[in-house]
Structure formats: C-alpha cells, structure tokens
Short mmCIF file of N, CA and C in Angstrom, two decimals:
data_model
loop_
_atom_site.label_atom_id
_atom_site.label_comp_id
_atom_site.label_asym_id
_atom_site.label_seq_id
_atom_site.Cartn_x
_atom_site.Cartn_y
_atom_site.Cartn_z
N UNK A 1 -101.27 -103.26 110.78
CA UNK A 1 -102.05 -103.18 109.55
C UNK A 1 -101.24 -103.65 108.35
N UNK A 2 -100.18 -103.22 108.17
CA UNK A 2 -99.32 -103.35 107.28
C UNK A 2 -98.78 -104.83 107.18
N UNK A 3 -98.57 -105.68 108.30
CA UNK A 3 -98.60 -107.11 108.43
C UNK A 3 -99.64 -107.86 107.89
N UNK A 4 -100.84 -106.94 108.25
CA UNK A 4 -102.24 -107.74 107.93
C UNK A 4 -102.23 -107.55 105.95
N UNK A 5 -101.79 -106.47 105.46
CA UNK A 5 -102.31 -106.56 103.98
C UNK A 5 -100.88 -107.66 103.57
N UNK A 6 -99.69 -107.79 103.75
CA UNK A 6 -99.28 -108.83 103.38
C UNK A 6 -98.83 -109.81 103.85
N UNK A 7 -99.51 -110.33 104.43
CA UNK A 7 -99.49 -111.58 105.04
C UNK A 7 -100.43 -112.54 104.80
N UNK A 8 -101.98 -111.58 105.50
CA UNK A 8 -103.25 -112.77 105.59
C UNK A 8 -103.68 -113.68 104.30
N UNK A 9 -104.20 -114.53 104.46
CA UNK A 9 -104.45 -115.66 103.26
C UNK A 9 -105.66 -115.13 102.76
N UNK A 10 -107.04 -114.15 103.83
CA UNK A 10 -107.78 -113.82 103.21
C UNK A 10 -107.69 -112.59 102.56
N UNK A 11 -107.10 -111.73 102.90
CA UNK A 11 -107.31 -110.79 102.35
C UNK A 11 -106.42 -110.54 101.00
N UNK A 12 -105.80 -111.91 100.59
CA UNK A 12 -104.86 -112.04 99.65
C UNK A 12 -106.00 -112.17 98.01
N UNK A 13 -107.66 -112.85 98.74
CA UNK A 13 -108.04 -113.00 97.85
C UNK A 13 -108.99 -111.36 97.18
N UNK A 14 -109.12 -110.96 98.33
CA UNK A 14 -109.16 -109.11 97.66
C UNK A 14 -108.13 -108.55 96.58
N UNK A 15 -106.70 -109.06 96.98
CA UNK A 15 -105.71 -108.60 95.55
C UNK A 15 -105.91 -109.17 94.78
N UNK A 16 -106.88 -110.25 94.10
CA UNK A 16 -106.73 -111.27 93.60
C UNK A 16 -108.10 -110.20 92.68
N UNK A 17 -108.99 -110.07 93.12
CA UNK A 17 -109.94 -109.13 92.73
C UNK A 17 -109.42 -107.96 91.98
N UNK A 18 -108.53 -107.46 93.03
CA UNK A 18 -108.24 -106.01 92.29
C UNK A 18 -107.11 -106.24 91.28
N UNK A 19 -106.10 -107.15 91.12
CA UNK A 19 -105.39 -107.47 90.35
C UNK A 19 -105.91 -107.99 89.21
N UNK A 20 -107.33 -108.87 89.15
CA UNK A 20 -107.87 -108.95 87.95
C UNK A 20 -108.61 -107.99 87.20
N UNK A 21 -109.15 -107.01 87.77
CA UNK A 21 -109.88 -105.52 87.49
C UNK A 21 -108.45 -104.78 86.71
N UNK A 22 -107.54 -104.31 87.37
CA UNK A 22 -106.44 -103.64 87.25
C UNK A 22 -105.67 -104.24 85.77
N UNK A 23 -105.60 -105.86 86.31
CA UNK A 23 -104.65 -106.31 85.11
C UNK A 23 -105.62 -106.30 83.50
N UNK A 24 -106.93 -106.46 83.89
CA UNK A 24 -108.33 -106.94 82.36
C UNK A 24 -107.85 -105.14 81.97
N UNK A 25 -108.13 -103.93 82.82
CA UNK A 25 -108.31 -102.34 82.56
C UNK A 25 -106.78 -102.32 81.33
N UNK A 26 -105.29 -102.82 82.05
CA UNK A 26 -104.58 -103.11 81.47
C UNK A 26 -104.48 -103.43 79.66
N UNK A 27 -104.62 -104.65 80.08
CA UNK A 27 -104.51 -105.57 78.98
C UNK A 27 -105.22 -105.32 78.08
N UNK A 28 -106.95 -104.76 78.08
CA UNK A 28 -107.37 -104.56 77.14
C UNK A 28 -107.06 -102.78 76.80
N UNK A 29 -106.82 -101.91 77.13
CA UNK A 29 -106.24 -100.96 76.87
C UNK A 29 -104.97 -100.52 75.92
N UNK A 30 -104.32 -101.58 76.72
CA UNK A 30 -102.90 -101.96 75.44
C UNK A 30 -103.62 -102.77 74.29
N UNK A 31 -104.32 -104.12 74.06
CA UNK A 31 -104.57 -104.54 72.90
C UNK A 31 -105.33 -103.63 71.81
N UNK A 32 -106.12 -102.57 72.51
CA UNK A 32 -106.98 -102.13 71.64
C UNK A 32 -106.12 -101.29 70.81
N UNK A 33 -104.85 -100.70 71.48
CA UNK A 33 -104.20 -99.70 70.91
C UNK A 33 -102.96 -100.54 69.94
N UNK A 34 -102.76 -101.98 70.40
CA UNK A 34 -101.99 -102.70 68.90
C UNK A 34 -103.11 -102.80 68.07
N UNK A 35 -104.27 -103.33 68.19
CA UNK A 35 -105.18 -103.59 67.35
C UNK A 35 -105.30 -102.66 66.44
N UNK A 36 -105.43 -101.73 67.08
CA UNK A 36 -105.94 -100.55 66.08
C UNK A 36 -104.86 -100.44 64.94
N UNK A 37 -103.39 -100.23 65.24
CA UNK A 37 -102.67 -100.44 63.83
C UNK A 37 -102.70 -98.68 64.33
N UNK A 38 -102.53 -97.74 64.60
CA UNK A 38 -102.89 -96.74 64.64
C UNK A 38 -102.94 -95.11 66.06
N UNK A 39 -102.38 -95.99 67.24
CA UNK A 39 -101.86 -95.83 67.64
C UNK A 39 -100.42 -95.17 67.68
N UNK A 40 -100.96 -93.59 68.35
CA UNK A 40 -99.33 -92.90 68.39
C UNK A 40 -99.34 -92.10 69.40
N UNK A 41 -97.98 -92.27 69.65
CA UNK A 41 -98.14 -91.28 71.85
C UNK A 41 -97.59 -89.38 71.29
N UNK A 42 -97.36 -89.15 69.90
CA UNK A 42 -96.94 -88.19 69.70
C UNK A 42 -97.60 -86.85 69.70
N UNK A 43 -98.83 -87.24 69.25
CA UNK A 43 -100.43 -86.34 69.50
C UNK A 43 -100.47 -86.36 70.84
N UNK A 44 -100.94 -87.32 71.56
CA UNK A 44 -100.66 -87.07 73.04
C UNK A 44 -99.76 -86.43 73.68
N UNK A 45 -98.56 -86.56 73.13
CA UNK A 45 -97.30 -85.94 73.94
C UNK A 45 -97.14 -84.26 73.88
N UNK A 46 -97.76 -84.33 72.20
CA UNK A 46 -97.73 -82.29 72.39
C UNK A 46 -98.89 -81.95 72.85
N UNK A 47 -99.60 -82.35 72.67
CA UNK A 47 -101.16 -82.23 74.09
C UNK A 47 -100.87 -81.89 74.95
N UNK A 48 -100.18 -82.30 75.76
CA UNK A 48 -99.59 -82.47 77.36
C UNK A 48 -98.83 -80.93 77.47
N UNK A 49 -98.11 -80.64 76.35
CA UNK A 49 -97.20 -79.75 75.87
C UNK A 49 -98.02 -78.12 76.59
N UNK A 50 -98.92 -78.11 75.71
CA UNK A 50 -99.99 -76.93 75.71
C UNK A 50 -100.89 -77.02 76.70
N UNK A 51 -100.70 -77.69 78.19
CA UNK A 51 -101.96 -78.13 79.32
C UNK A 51 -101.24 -77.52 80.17
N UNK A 52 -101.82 -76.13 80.41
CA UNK A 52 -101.36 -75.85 81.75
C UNK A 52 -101.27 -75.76 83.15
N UNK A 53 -101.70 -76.90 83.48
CA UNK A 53 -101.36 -77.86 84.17
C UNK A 53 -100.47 -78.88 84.79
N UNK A 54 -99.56 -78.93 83.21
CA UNK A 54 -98.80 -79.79 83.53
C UNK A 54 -97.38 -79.22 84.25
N UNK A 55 -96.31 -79.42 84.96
CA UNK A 55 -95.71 -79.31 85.42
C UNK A 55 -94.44 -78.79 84.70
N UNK A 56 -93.89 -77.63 84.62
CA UNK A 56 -92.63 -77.22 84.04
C UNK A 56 -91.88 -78.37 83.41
N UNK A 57 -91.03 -79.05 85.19
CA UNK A 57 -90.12 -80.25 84.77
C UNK A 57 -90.56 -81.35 83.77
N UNK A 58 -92.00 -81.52 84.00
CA UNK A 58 -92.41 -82.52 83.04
C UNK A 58 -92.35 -82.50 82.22
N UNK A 59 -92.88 -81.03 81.21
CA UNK A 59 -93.04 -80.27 80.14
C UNK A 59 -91.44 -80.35 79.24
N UNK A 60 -90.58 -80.35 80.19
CA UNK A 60 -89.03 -80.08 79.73
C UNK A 60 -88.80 -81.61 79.15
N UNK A 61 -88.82 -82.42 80.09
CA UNK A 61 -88.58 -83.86 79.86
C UNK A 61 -89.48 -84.41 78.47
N UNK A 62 -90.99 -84.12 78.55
CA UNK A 62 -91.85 -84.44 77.33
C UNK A 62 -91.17 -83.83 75.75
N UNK A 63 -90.84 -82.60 76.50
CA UNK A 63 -89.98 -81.52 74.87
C UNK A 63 -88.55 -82.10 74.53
N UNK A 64 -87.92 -82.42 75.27
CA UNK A 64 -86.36 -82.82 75.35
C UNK A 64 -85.84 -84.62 74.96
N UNK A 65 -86.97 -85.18 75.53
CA UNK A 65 -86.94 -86.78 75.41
C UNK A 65 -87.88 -87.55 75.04
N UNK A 66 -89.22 -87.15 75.26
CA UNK A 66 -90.36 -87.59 74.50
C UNK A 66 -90.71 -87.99 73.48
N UNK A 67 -90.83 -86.45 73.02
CA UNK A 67 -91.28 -85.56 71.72
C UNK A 67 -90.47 -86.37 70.83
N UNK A 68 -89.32 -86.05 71.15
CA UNK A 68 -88.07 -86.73 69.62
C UNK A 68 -88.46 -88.35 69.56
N UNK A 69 -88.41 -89.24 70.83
CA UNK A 69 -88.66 -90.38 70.67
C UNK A 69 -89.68 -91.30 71.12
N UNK A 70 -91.06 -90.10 70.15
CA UNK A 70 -92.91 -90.41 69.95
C UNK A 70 -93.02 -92.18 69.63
N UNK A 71 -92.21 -92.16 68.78
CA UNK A 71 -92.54 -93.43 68.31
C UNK A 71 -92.06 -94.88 69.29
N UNK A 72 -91.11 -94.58 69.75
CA UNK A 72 -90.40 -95.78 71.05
C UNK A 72 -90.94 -95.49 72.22
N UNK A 73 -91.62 -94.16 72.35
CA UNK A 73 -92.73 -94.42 73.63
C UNK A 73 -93.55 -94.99 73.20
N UNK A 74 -94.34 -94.84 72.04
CA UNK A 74 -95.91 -95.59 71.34
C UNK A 74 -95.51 -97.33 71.60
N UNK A 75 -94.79 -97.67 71.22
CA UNK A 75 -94.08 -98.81 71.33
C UNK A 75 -94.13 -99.38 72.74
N UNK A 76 -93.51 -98.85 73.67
CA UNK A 76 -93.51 -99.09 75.39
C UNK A 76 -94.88 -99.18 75.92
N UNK A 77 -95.31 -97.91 75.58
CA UNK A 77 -96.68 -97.45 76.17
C UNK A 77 -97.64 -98.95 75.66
N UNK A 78 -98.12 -98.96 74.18
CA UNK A 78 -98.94 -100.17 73.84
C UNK A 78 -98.20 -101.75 74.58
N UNK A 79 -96.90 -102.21 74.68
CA UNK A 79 -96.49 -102.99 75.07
C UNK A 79 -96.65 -103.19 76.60
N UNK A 80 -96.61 -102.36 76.98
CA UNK A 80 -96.07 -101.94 78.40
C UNK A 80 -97.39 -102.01 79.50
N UNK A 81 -98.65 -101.55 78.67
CA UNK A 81 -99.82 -101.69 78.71
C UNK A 81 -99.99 -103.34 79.01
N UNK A 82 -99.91 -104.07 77.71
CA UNK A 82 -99.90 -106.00 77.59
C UNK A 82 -99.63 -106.83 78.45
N UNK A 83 -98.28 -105.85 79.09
CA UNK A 83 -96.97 -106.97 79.86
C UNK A 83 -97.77 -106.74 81.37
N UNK A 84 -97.84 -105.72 81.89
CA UNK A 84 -98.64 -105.24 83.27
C UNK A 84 -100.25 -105.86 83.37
N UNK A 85 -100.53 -105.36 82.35
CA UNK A 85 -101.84 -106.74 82.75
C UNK A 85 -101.55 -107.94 82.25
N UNK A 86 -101.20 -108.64 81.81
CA UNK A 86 -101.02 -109.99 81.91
C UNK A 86 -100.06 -110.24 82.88
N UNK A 87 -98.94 -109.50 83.89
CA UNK A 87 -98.72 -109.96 85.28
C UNK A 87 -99.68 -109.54 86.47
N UNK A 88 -100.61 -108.25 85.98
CA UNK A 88 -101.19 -108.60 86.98
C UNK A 88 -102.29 -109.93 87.29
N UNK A 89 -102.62 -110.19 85.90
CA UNK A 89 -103.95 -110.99 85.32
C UNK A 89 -103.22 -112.68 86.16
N UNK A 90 -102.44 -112.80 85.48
CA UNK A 90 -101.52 -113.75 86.31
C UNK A 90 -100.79 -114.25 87.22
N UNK A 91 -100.51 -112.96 88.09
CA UNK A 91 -99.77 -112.81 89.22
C UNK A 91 -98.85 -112.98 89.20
N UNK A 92 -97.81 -112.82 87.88
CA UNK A 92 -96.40 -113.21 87.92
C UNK A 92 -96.02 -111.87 87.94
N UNK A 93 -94.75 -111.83 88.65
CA UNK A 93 -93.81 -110.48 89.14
C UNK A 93 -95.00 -109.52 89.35
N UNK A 94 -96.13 -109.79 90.14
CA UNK A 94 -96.71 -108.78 90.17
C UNK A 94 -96.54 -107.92 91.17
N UNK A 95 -95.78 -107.49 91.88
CA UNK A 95 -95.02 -106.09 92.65
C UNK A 95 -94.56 -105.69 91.68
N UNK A 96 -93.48 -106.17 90.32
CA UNK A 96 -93.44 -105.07 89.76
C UNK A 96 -93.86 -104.96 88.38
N UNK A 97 -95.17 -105.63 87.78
CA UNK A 97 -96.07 -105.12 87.29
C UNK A 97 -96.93 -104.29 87.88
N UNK A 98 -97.38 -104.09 89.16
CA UNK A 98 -97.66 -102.97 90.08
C UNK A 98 -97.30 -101.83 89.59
N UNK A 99 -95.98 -101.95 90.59
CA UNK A 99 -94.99 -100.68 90.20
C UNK A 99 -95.30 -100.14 89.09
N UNK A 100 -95.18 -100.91 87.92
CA UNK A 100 -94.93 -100.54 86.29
C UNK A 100 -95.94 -99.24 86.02
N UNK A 101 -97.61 -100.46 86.68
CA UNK A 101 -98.52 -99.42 86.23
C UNK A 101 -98.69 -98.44 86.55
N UNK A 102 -98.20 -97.77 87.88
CA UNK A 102 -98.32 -97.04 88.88
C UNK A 102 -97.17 -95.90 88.28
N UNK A 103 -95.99 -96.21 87.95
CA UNK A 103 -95.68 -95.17 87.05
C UNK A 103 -95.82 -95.01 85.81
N UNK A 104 -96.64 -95.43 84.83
CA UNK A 104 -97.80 -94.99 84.01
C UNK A 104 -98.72 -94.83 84.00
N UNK A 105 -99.18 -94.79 85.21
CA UNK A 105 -100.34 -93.95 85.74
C UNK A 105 -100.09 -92.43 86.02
N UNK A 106 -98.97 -92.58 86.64
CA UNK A 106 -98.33 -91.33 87.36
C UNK A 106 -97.82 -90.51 85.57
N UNK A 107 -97.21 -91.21 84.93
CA UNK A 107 -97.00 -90.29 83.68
C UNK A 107 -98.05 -89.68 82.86
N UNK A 108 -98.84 -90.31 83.05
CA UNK A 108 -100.21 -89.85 82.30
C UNK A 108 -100.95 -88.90 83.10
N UNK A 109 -100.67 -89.13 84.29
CA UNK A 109 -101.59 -87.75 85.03
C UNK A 109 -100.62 -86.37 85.52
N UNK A 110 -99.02 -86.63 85.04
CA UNK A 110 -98.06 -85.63 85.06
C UNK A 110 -98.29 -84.78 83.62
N UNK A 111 -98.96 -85.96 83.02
CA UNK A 111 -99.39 -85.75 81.22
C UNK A 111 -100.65 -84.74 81.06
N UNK A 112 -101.51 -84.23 82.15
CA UNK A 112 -102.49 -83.80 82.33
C UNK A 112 -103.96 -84.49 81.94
N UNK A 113 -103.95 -85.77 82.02
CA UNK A 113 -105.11 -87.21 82.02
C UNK A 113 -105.34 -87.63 83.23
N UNK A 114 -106.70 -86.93 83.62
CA UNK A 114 -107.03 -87.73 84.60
C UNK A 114 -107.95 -89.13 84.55
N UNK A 115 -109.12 -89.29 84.22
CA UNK A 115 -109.68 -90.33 83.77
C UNK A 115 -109.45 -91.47 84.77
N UNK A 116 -109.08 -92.67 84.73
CA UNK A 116 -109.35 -93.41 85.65
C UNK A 116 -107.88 -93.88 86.32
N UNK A 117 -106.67 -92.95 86.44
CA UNK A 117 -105.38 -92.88 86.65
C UNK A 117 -105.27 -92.66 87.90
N UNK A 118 -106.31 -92.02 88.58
CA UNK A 118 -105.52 -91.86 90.04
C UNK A 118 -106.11 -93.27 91.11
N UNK A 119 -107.34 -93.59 90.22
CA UNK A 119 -108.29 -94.62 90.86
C UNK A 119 -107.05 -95.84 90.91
N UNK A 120 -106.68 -95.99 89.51
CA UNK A 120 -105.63 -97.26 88.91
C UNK A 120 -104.35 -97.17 89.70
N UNK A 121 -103.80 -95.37 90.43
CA UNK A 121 -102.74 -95.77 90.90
C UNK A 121 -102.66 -96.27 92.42
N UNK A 122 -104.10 -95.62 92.34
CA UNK A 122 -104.13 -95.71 94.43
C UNK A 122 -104.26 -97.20 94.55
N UNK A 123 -105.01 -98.33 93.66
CA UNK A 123 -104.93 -99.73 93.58
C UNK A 123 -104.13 -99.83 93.65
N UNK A 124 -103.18 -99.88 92.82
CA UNK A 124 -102.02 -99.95 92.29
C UNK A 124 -100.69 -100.00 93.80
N UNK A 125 -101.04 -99.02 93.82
CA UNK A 125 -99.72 -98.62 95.20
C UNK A 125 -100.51 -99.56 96.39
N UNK A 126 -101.37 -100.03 96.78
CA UNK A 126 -102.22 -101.05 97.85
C UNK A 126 -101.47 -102.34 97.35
N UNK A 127 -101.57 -102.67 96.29
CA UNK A 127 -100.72 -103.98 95.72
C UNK A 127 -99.28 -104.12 95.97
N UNK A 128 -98.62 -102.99 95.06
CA UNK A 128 -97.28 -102.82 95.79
C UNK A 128 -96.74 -103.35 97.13
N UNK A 129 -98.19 -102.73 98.26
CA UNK A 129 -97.59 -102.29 99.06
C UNK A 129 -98.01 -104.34 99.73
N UNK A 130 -98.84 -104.79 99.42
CA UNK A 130 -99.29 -105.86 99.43
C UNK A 130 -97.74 -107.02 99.74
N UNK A 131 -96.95 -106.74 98.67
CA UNK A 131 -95.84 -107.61 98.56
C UNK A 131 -96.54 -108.85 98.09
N UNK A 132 -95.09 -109.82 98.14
CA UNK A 132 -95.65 -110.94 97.42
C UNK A 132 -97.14 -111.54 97.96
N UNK A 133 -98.10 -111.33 99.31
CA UNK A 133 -99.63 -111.54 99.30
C UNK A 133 -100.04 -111.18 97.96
N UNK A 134 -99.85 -110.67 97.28
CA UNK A 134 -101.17 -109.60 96.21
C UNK A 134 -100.80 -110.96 95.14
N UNK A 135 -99.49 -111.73 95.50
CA UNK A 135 -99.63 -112.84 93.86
C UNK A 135 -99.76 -114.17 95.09
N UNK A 136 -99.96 -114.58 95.98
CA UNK A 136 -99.87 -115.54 96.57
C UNK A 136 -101.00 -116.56 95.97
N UNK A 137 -102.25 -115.92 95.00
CA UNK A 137 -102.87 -116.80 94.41
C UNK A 137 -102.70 -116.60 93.52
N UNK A 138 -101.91 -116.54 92.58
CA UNK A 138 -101.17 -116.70 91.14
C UNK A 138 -99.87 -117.70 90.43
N UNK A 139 -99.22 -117.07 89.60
CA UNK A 139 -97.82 -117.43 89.12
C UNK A 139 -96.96 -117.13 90.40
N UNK A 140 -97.08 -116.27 91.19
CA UNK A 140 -95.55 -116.05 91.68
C UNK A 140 -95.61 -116.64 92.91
N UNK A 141 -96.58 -117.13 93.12
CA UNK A 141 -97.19 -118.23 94.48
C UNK A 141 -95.61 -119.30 94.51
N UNK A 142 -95.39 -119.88 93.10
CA UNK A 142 -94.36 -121.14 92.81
C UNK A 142 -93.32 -120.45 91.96
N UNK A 143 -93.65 -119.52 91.04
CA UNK A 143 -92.16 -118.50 90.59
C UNK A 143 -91.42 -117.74 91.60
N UNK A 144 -92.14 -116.65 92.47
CA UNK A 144 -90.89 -116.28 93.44
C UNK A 144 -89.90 -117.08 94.47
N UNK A 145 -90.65 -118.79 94.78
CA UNK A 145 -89.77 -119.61 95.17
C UNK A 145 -89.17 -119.99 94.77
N UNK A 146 -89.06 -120.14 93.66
CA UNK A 146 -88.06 -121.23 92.71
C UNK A 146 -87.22 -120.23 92.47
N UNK A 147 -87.37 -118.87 92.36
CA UNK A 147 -86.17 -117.99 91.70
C UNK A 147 -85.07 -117.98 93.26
N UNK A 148 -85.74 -117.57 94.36
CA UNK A 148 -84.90 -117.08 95.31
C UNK A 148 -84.44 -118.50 95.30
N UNK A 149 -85.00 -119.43 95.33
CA UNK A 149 -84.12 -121.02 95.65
C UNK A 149 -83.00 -120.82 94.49
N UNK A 150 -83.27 -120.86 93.86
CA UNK A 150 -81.84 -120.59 92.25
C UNK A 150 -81.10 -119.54 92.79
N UNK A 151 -81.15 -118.24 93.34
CA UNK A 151 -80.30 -117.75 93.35
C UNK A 151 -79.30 -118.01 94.83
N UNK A 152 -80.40 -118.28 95.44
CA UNK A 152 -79.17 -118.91 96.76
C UNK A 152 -78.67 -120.01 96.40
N UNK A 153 -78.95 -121.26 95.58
CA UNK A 153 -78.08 -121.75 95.17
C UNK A 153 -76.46 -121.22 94.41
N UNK A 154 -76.96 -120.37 93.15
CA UNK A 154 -76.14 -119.96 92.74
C UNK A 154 -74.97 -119.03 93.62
N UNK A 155 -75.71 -118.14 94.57
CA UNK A 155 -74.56 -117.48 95.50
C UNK A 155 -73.78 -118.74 96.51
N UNK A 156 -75.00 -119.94 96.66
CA UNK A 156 -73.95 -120.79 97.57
C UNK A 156 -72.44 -121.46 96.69
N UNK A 157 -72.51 -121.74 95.46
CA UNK A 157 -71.71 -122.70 94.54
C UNK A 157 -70.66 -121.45 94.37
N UNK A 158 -70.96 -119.92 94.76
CA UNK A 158 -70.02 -118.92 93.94
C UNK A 158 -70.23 -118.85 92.45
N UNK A 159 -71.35 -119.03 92.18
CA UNK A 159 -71.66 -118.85 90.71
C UNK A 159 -72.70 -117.22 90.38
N UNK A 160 -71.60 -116.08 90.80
CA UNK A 160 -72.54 -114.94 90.80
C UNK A 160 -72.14 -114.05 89.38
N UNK A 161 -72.21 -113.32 88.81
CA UNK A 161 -72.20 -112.47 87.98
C UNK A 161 -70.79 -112.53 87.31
N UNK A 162 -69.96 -112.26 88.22
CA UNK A 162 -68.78 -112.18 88.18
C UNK A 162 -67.86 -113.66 88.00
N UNK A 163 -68.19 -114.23 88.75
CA UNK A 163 -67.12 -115.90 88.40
C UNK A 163 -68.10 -116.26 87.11
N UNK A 164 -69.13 -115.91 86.50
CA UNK A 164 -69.95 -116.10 85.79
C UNK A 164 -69.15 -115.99 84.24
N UNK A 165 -68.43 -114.47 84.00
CA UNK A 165 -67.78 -113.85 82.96
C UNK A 165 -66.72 -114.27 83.45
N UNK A 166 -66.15 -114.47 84.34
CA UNK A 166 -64.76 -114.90 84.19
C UNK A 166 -64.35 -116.68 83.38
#
C-alpha cells in the first residue's frame, strides 16, 4: 500500500487535488490575516490559556514562550500560513510544506481549535506520507532533481560545508 501512495503516476493526481484544496485553505487563510492589517496570535494565545482542554505542557510552553513572543508568532503564523500554501499550491518542497502544515495544525488543536484542523492534518500527514509522488505534478517534479544532482556533485568535487569555510 505504502508503495502504491508513493509511487503510482495515478494516484499522484489525487495529491494534486488535495494539495490544491489544502494549499488554496492555506494561502487564503494567511492572506486574509496580512490583509486585514490586524491580525494578532496574542488574543488567541491567552484563549488557549483559560481552555480546559488544553494540555498542561502546552499551557506551560504558550505561558513561558508564546505569550512573551505574541507578536513573532503573529508574524510566523500569517507568513507561515502564505509559504505552505503556495508550496503546496505549487508543489515545491511539498513534504515539507506538508509537514509545516501539519504542525500548525497540530498547534492549533493543542491550542484548543478544532474547526477544520484535524480534517487539514489527516490530509496533510497522507501527503507527507506520499513523498516526493504528492509533488510529482508540480515544482518539485524538476526542483528535487536538480537539487540532489547539485549536491552529489558538490559531495563528488569535496565541496561540502566544511572545505566550503575553509
């Protein structure tokens, strides 16, 4: 089974479906919240605070690292939103625009939001799990070749990180 979701050519065009659903839910979610000018994760974040529901550890992490830095999550969150659908919309790095969404999905429903988060992550983790099939009709169809070709070049010449700074 697991051969069959990333491999087959047809069923590549099902990710192709759900990656455009997933990446449009995305993209316009984040724009509406730059648009607005108005947008802040800090109301949300002490929300989460007072839901009892939410999980101790979470609660600690939201009070301890969050809370203080409302404004550089608002920032991530609206951005972060943009960047994940337009790779999924596109299919570039989309395993880990996947990923991405899938743990902001997962933060938002640790956040006590359910809404359409568990629907978005269970897609979400099918894509993942997809591998490069889920972009085989996209950007990363001709980007994930060209990168692994560059970097085996570069490991063949000894041009890695290290002889790099030296």
């Amino acid at each position: 089974m697991m051969n069959f979701l990333r491999t087959n050519k047809y069923i590549a065009g099902l990710w192709v479906v759900i990656r455009l659903y997933l990446g449009y839910t995305w993209l316009t979610s984040g724009l509406g919240k730059i648009a607005s000018g108005e947008f802040d994760a800090g109301g949300f974040l002490q929300g989460a605070l007072g839901n009892p529901d939410v999980p101790g550890w979470w609660a600690t992490f939201l009070d301890a690292v969050a809370i203080p830095n409302a404004g550089l999550f608002s920032i991530a969150v609206m951005w972060g939103e943009v960047f994940i659908g337009l790779g999924l919309i596109l299919g570039i790095f989309t395993n880990l625009a996947a990923l991405m969404g899938v743990v902001m999905n997962f933060s938002f429903l640790l956040s006590g939001t359910l809404s359409t988060n568990p629907q978005m992550a269970i897609l979400g983790i099918f894509i993942a799990i997809a591998g490069a099939n889920a972009g085989r009709y996209g950007l990363d169809r001709w980007v994930l070749p060209y990168l692994k070709e560059t970097w085996k070049q570069r490991v063949r010449h000894g041009k890695t990180k290290e002889t790099m700074a030296a």
